[in-house]
Short mmCIF file of C-alpha atoms in Angstrom, two decimals:
data_model
loop_
_atom_site.label_atom_id
_atom_site.label_comp_id
_atom_site.label_asym_id
_atom_site.label_seq_id
_atom_site.Cartn_x
_atom_site.Cartn_y
_atom_site.Cartn_z
CA UNK U 1 5.05 9.07 15.38
CA UNK U 2 6.32 7.21 12.35
CA UNK U 3 7.21 8.97 9.10
CA UNK U 4 6.43 7.17 5.84
CA UNK U 5 8.12 8.12 2.58
CA UNK U 6 7.05 6.55 -0.72
CA UNK U 7 9.18 6.30 -3.83
CA UNK U 8 9.26 4.43 -7.12
CA UNK U 9 6.36 6.00 -8.96
CA UNK U 10 6.61 7.09 -12.57
CA UNK U 11 5.19 6.75 -16.05
CA UNK U 12 4.98 3.44 -17.89
CA UNK U 13 3.09 1.95 -20.78
CA UNK U 14 0.35 -0.58 -20.28
CA UNK U 15 1.79 -3.99 -19.54
CA UNK U 16 4.81 -2.51 -17.80
CA UNK U 17 5.97 -2.82 -14.21
CA UNK U 18 6.89 -0.58 -11.31
CA UNK U 19 7.99 -1.26 -7.75
CA UNK U 20 6.93 1.19 -5.09
CA UNK U 21 8.81 1.46 -1.81
CA UNK U 22 7.69 2.87 1.52
CA UNK U 23 10.43 3.63 4.02
CA UNK U 24 9.44 4.08 7.65
CA UNK U 25 11.40 6.12 10.15
CA UNK U 26 10.84 7.60 13.59
CA UNK U 27 9.07 5.96 16.48
CA UNK U 28 7.77 2.63 15.14
CA UNK U 29 4.83 2.27 17.48
CA UNK U 30 2.89 -0.98 17.75
CA UNK U 31 1.01 -1.22 14.48
CA UNK U 32 1.39 -4.56 12.66
CA UNK U 33 -0.54 -3.66 9.53
CA UNK U 34 0.84 -1.80 6.53
CA UNK U 35 -1.15 -0.88 3.46
CA UNK U 36 -1.03 0.66 0.04
CA UNK U 37 -3.86 2.90 -1.12
CA UNK U 38 -4.46 4.80 -4.31
CA UNK U 39 -6.60 7.72 -5.35
CA UNK U 40 -7.37 8.89 -8.86
CA UNK U 41 -8.84 12.36 -9.54
CA UNK U 42 -12.53 12.43 -8.76
CA UNK U 43 -12.52 8.96 -7.22
CA UNK U 44 -12.50 7.78 -3.60
CA UNK U 45 -9.35 6.42 -1.99
CA UNK U 46 -9.04 2.68 -2.61
CA UNK U 47 -7.20 0.16 -0.48
CA UNK U 48 -5.04 -1.75 -2.96
CA UNK U 49 -3.08 -4.12 -0.77
CA UNK U 50 -2.22 -4.67 2.86
CA UNK U 51 0.05 -6.92 4.85
CA UNK U 52 -0.25 -8.05 8.47
CA UNK U 53 2.73 -8.96 10.65
CA UNK U 54 4.93 -8.97 7.57
CA UNK U 55 3.66 -12.22 6.14
CA UNK U 56 -0.12 -12.14 5.55
CA UNK U 57 -0.96 -10.21 2.39
CA UNK U 58 -4.42 -9.09 1.23
CA UNK U 59 -5.39 -7.61 -2.13
CA UNK U 60 -8.22 -5.78 -3.82
CA UNK U 61 -9.83 -7.86 -6.56
CA UNK U 62 -8.79 -5.28 -9.16
CA UNK U 63 -5.08 -5.97 -8.57
CA UNK U 64 -5.04 -9.59 -7.45
CA UNK U 65 -2.57 -11.60 -9.52
CA UNK U 66 -0.78 -8.46 -10.73
CA UNK U 67 0.39 -6.69 -7.55
CA UNK U 68 2.48 -8.12 -4.73
CA UNK U 69 2.96 -6.49 -1.33
CA UNK U 70 5.94 -7.42 0.81
CA UNK U 71 7.71 -6.14 3.88
CA UNK U 72 11.36 -6.12 4.88
CA UNK U 73 11.38 -5.46 8.61
CA UNK U 74 15.18 -5.24 8.72
CA UNK U 75 14.94 -2.22 6.43
CA UNK U 76 11.65 -0.89 7.81
CA UNK U 77 10.37 -0.87 4.25
CA UNK U 78 7.21 -2.06 2.55
CA UNK U 79 7.11 -2.72 -1.17
CA UNK U 80 4.41 -2.91 -3.82
CA UNK U 81 5.48 -4.75 -6.94
CA UNK U 82 3.09 -3.86 -9.75
CA UNK U 83 3.11 -5.95 -12.92
CA UNK U 84 0.97 -5.89 -16.06
CA UNK U 85 -0.07 -2.33 -15.30
CA UNK U 86 -3.24 -0.98 -16.85
CA UNK U 87 -4.34 2.60 -17.58
CA UNK U 88 -6.93 2.28 -14.81
CA UNK U 89 -4.06 1.83 -12.33
CA UNK U 90 -3.14 5.49 -12.85
CA UNK U 91 -3.40 7.24 -9.48
CA UNK U 92 -1.50 8.70 -6.57
CA UNK U 93 -0.32 5.81 -4.42
CA UNK U 94 -0.04 6.18 -0.64
CA UNK U 95 1.59 4.03 1.98
CA UNK U 96 -0.09 3.84 5.38
CA UNK U 97 0.26 2.10 8.72
CA UNK U 98 -2.66 0.59 10.55
CA UNK U 99 -3.64 1.85 13.98
CA UNK U 100 -2.16 -0.08 16.90
CA UNK U 101 -5.35 -2.09 17.56
CA UNK U 102 -5.80 -3.26 13.95
CA UNK U 103 -5.61 -7.06 13.75
CA UNK U 104 -5.48 -9.26 10.64
CA UNK U 105 -9.22 -8.99 10.10
CA UNK U 106 -9.24 -5.20 9.98
CA UNK U 107 -5.97 -5.16 8.09
CA UNK U 108 -7.50 -7.31 5.35
CA UNK U 109 -10.40 -4.87 5.08
CA UNK U 110 -8.13 -1.98 4.06
CA UNK U 111 -10.43 0.76 5.34
CA UNK U 112 -8.66 4.10 5.26
CA UNK U 113 -10.16 5.03 8.65
CA UNK U 114 -8.24 2.13 10.26
CA UNK U 115 -4.88 3.59 9.18
CA UNK U 116 -3.35 6.45 11.15
CA UNK U 117 0.01 7.29 9.59
CA UNK U 118 0.23 8.22 5.91
CA UNK U 119 2.97 9.07 3.46
CA UNK U 120 2.86 11.95 1.01
CA UNK U 121 2.20 9.72 -2.00
CA UNK U 122 3.91 8.84 -5.25
CA UNK U 123 2.30 9.26 -8.66
CA UNK U 124 1.84 6.35 -11.06
CA UNK U 125 0.82 7.03 -14.66
CA UNK U 126 0.03 4.21 -17.06
CA UNK U 127 -0.52 5.04 -20.72
CA UNK U 128 -2.30 2.84 -23.24
#
C-alpha cells in the first residue's frame, strides 16, 4: 500500500500563491491517476485536479486557469501550484491515488470513490 504525505499548505492573502506537494512512498501499485481534493467545513469533498499517466491534467471549473497539477515520477511526487488564490479556496487539501483500474476517463471525473489511497491533508487558508 502506498503512503501519501502532503505538504505546502499555509495562510496567504487573496491573490497569493502556494504550491502543495504530495510525496508517495511504499508499494507503488498500478494506479496511473493522481488527484487533489479539498474539503471545507460543512461542504462535500471536491475533486480539484487530477492527472493521468503523468501528463494528462484535468481541472474543476472553479480552479481552471489558476491551479496547475504536475507529477515528477522520478521523485514520486505530485504537485499542485495554486495561483491567484481566493477566500473560497480555503479548505483542507488531500492528495489521493486512483484505484488500479481507473483510466483517463474516470481520472478526469475526479470522483472520490474512484480513489483508494489518501493522504492526511494539508490546510490552506486564504484571507481577503
